[in-house]
CSV table of C-alpha atoms in Angstrom, one decimal:
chain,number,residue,atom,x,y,z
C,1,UNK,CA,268.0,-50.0,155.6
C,2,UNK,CA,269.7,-50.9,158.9
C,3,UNK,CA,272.5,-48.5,159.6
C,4,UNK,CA,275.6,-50.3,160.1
C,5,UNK,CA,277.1,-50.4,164.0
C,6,UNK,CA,280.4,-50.9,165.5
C,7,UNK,CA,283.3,-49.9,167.8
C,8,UNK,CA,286.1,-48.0,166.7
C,9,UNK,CA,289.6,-49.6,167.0
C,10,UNK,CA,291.6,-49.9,170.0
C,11,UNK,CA,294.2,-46.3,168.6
C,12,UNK,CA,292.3,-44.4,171.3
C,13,UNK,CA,291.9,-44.9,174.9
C,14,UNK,CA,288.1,-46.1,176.0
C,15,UNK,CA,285.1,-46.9,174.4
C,16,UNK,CA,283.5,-44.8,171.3
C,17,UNK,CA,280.2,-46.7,169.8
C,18,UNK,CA,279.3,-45.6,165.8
C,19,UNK,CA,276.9,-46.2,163.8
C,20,UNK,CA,277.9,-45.4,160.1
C,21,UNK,CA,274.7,-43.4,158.4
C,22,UNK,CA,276.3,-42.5,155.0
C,23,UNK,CA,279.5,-43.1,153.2
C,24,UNK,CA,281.2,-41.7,150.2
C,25,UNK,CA,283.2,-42.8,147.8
C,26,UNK,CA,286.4,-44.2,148.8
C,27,UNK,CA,289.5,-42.7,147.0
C,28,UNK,CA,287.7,-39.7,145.8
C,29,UNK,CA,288.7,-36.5,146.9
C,30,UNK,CA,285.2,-35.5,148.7
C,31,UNK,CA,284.9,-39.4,150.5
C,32,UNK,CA,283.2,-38.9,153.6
C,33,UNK,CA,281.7,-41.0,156.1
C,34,UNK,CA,278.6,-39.3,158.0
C,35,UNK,CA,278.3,-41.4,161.8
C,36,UNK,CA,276.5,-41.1,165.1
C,37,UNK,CA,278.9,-41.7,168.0
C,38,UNK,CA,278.2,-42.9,171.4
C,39,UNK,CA,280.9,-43.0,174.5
C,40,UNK,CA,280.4,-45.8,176.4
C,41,UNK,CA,281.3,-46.9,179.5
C,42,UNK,CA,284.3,-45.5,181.0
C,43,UNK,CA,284.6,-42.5,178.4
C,44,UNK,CA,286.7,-42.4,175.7
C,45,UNK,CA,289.7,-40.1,174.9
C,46,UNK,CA,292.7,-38.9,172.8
C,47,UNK,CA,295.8,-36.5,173.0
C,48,UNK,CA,296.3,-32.9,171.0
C,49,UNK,CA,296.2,-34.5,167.3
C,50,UNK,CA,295.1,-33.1,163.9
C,51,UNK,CA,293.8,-34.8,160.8
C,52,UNK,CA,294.4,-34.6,157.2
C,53,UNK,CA,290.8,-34.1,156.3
C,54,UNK,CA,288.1,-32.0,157.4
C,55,UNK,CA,285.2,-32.7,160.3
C,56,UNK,CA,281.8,-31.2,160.9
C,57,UNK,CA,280.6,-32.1,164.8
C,58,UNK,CA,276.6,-31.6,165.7
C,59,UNK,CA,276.3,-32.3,169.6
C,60,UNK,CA,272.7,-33.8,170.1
C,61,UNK,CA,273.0,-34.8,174.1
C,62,UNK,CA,275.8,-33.2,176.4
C,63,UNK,CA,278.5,-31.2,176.6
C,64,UNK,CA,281.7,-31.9,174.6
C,65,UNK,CA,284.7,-31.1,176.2
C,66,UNK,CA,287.4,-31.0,173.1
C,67,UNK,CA,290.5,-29.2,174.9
C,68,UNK,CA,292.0,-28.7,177.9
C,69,UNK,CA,288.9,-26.3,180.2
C,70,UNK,CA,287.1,-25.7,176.9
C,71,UNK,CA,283.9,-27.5,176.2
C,72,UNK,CA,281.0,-28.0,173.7
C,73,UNK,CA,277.3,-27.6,174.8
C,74,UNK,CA,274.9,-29.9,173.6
C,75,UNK,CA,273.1,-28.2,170.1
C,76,UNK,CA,276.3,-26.4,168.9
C,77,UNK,CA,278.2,-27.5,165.9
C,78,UNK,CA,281.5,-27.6,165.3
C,79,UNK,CA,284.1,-27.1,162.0
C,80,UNK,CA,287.1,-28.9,162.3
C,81,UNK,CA,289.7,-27.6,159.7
C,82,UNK,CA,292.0,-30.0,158.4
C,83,UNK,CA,296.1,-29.5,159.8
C,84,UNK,CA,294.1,-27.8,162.9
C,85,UNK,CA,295.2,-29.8,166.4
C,86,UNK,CA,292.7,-29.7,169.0
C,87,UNK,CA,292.5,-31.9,172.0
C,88,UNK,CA,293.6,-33.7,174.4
C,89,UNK,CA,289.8,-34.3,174.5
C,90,UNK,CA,288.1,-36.3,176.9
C,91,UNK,CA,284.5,-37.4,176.0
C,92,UNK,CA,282.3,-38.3,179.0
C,93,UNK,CA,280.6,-41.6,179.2
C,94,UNK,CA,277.1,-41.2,177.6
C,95,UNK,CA,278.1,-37.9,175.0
C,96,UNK,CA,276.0,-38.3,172.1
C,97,UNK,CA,277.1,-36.7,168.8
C,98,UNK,CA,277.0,-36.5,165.0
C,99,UNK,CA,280.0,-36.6,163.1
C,100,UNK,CA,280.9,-35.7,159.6
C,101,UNK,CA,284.6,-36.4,158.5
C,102,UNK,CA,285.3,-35.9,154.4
C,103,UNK,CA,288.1,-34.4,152.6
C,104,UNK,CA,289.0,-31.1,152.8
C,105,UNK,CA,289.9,-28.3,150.9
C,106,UNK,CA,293.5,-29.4,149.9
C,107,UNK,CA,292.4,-32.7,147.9
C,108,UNK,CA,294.1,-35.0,150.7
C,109,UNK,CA,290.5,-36.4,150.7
C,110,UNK,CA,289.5,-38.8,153.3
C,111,UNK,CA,290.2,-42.7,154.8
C,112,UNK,CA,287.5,-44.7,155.0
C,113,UNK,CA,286.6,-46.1,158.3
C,114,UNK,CA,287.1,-49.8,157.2
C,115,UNK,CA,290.8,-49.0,155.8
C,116,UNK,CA,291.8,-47.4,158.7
C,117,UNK,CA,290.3,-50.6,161.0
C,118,UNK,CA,292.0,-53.0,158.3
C,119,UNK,CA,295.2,-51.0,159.1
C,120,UNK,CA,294.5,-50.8,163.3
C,121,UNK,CA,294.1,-54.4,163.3
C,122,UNK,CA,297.6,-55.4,161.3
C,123,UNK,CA,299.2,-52.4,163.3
C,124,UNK,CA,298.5,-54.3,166.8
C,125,UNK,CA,300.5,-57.2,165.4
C,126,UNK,CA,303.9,-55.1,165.5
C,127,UNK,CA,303.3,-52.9,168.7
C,128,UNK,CA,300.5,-51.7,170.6
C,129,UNK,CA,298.5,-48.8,171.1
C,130,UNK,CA,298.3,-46.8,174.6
C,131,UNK,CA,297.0,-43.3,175.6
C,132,UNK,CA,297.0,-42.8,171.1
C,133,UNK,CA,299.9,-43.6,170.6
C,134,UNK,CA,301.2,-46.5,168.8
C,135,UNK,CA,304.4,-47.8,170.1
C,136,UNK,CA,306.8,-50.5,168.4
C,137,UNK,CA,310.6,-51.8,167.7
C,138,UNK,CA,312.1,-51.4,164.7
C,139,UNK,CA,314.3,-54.1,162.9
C,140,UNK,CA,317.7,-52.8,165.0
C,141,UNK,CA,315.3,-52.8,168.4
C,142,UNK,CA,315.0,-49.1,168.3
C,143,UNK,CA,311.6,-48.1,170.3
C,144,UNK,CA,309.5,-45.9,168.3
C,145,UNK,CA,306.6,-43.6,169.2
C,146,UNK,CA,303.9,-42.2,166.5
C,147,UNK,CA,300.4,-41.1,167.1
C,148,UNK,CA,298.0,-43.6,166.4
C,149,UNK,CA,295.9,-42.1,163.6
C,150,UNK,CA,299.2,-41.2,161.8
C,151,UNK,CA,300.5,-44.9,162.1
C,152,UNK,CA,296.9,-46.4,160.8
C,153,UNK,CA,296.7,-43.5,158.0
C,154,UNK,CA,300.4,-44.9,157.3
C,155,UNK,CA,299.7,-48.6,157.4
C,156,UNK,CA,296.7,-48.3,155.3
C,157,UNK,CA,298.2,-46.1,152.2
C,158,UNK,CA,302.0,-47.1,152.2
C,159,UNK,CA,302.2,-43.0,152.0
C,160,UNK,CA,304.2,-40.8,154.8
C,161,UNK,CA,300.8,-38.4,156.0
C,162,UNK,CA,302.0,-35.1,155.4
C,163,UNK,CA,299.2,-31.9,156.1
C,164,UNK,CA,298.5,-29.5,153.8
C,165,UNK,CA,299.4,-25.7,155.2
C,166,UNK,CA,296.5,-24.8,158.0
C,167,UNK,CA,293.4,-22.2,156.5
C,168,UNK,CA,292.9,-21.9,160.2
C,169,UNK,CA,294.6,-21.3,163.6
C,170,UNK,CA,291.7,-23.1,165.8
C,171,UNK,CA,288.4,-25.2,165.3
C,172,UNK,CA,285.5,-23.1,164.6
C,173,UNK,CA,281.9,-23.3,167.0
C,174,UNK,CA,279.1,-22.0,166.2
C,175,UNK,CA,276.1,-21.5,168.2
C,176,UNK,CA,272.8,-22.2,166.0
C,177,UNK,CA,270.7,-21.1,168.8
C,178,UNK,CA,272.8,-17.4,168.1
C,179,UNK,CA,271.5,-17.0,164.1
C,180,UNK,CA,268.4,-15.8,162.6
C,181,UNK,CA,265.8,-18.0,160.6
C,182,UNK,CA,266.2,-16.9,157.3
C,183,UNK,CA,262.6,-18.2,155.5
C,184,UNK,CA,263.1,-19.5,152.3
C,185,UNK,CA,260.8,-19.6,148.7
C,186,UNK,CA,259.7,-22.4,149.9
C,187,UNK,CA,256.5,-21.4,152.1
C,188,UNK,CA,257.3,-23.0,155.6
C,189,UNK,CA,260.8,-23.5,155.4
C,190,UNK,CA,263.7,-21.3,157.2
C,191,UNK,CA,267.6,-21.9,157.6
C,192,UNK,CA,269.5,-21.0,160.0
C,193,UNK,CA,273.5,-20.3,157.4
C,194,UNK,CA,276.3,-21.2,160.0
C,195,UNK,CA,279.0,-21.2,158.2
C,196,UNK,CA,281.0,-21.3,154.6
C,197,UNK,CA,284.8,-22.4,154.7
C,198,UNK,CA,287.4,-22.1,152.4
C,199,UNK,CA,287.7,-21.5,148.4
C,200,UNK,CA,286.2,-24.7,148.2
C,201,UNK,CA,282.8,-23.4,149.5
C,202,UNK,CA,282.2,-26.2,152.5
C,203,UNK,CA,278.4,-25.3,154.0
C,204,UNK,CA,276.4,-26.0,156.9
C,205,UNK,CA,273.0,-25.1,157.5
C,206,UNK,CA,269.8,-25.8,160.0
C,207,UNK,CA,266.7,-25.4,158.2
C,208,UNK,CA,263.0,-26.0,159.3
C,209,UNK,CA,260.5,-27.6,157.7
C,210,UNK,CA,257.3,-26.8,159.2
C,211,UNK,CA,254.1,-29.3,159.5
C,212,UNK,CA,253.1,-30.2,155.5
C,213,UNK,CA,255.5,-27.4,154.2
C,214,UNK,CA,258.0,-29.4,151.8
C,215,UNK,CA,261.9,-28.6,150.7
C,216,UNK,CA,263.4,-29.4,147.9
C,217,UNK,CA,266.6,-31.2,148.2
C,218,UNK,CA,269.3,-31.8,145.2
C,219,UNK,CA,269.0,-28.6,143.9
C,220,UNK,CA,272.8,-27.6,144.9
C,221,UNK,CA,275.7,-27.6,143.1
C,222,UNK,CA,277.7,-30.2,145.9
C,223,UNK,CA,277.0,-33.4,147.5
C,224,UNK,CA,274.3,-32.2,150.1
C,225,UNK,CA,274.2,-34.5,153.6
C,226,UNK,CA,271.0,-34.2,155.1
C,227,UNK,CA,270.5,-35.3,159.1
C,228,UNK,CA,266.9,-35.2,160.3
C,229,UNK,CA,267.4,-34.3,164.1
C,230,UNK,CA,263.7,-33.8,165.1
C,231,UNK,CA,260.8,-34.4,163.4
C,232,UNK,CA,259.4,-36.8,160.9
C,233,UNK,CA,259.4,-36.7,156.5
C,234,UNK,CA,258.3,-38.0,153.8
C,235,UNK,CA,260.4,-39.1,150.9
C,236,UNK,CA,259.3,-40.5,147.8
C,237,UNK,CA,256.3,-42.0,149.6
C,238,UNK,CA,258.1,-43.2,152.6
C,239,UNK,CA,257.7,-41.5,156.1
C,240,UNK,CA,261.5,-41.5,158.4
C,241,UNK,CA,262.1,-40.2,162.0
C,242,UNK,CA,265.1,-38.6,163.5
C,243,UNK,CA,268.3,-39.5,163.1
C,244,UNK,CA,267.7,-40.6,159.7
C,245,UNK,CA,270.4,-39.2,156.8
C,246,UNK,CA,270.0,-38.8,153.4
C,247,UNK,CA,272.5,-37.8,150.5
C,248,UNK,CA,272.0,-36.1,147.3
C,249,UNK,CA,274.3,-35.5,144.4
C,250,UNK,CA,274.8,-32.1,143.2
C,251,UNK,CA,272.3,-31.2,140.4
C,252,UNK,CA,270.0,-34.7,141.3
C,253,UNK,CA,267.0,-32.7,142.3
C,254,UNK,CA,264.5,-31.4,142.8
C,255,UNK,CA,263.4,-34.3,145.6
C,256,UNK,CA,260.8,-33.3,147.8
C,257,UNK,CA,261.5,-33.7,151.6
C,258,UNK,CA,258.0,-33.3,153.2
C,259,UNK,CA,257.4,-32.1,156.9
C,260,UNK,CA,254.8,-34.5,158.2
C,261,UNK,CA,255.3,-32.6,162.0
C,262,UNK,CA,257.4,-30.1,162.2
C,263,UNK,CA,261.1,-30.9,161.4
C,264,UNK,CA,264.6,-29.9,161.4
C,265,UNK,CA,267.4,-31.4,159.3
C,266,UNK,CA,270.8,-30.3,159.2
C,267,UNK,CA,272.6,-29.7,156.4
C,268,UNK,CA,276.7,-30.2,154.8
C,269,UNK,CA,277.5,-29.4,151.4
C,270,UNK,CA,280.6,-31.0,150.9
C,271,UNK,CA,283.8,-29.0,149.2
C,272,UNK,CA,283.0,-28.9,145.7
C,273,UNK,CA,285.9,-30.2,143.4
């Protein structure tokens, strides 16, 4: 199936192409949306901000600068706590990355990306957005300022956004290139564990599949996302090639994923609630 494309909303400065892999379900307190995003031309950028939900970030081609003289290199990955600011980031025309947003450890859960539009699009019709900020006059002709993801989040939920208290006191990188293959049961299969956050048990994983070694998928006890960044696999029959995503529900295997060249997906297990 044809992975659905797009352009995110005019809240942030510049162009940011997506194209939506996977999405959850909406209203559920582990809704996620699992996207490849593109920065076209001209870049694309947005001021210190935090989010109500949790990210994961997997750089596939350049650098990623995502604060003020502190950047990203292409192959690291990236845990973004919810209530944690970072930015003002300032994505360079061309940056290629994979991003997971779902929601986090608190409950908050997450927006879907066509709420948030619905809410961009009737938010432009009583101000306008600049620099990520929305801007508008109230009833009396009082100018008001808001940041833009606060406004649509507002717009689209009739709720005030409020943040749950910060597990964190920055964004977490992690270098994959850094950890030890790990093999696993499985003959011809190694992960590379980067990371497990909060009581809710939020995982990330490499793990290689080598040439006509197979792993089994489903067998965890949370929604698994699984991104094929190099390589090619076999499911049920079927042969896919990078950049393809698959999800599985917790308990749903085993489902074999088999190596037909050598391959490496990366893997989010998703807070378990």
């Amino acid at each position: 199936m044809q992975a659905e494309s797009g352009v995110v909303g005019s809240m942030r400065e510049g162009v940011l192409e997506l194209k939506i892999l996977l999405t959850g379900e909406d209203e559920s307190p582990n809704n996620y949306c699992l996207q490849m995003n593109r920065t076209g031309t001209g870049g694309w950028g947005t001021p210190r901000h935090r989010h109500n939900f949790d990210q994961v970030r997997y750089i596939l081609k350049g650098d990623y600068p995502y604060a003020k003289g502190k950047s990203m290199p292409e192959g690291w990955v990236c845990y973004f706590p919810e209530s944690v600011h970072y930015g003002p980031q300032e994505r360079p025309e061309g940056l290629e990355m994979l991003t997971c947003q779902f929601g986090g450890a608190s409950g908050n859960g997450f927006l879907s990306v066509a709420r948030r539009e619905a809410a961009n699009e009737a938010l432009k019709k009583k101000g306008e957005f600049k620099n990520g900020i929305f801007t508008y006059l109230d009833e009396q002709g009082k100018r008001h300022n808001q940041d833009g993801s606060e406004a649509c989040f507002e717009e689209a939920t009739g709720q005030k956004l409020s943040f749950a208290k910060a597990r964190y006191d920055d964004i977490v990188l992690m270098n994959p290139a850094s950890y030890d293959w790990i093999p696993e049961v499985a003959p011809g299969v190694a992960t590379r564990w980067l990371g497990t956050f909060t009581e809710r048990k939020t995982r990330i994983a490499l793990t290689r599949i080598e040439q006509d070694a197979t792993f089994s998928a489903g067998e965890e006890d949370a929604i698994e996302l699984v991104f094929l960044s190099k390589g090619k696999l076999v499911v049920n029959g079927q042969e896919y090639g990078p950049h393809t995503a698959f999800e599985f529900l917790a308990g749903e295997g085993p489902i074999s994923l088999k190596a037909a060249a050598e391959s490496e997906i990366l893997r989010i297990l998703l807070p378990r609630f």
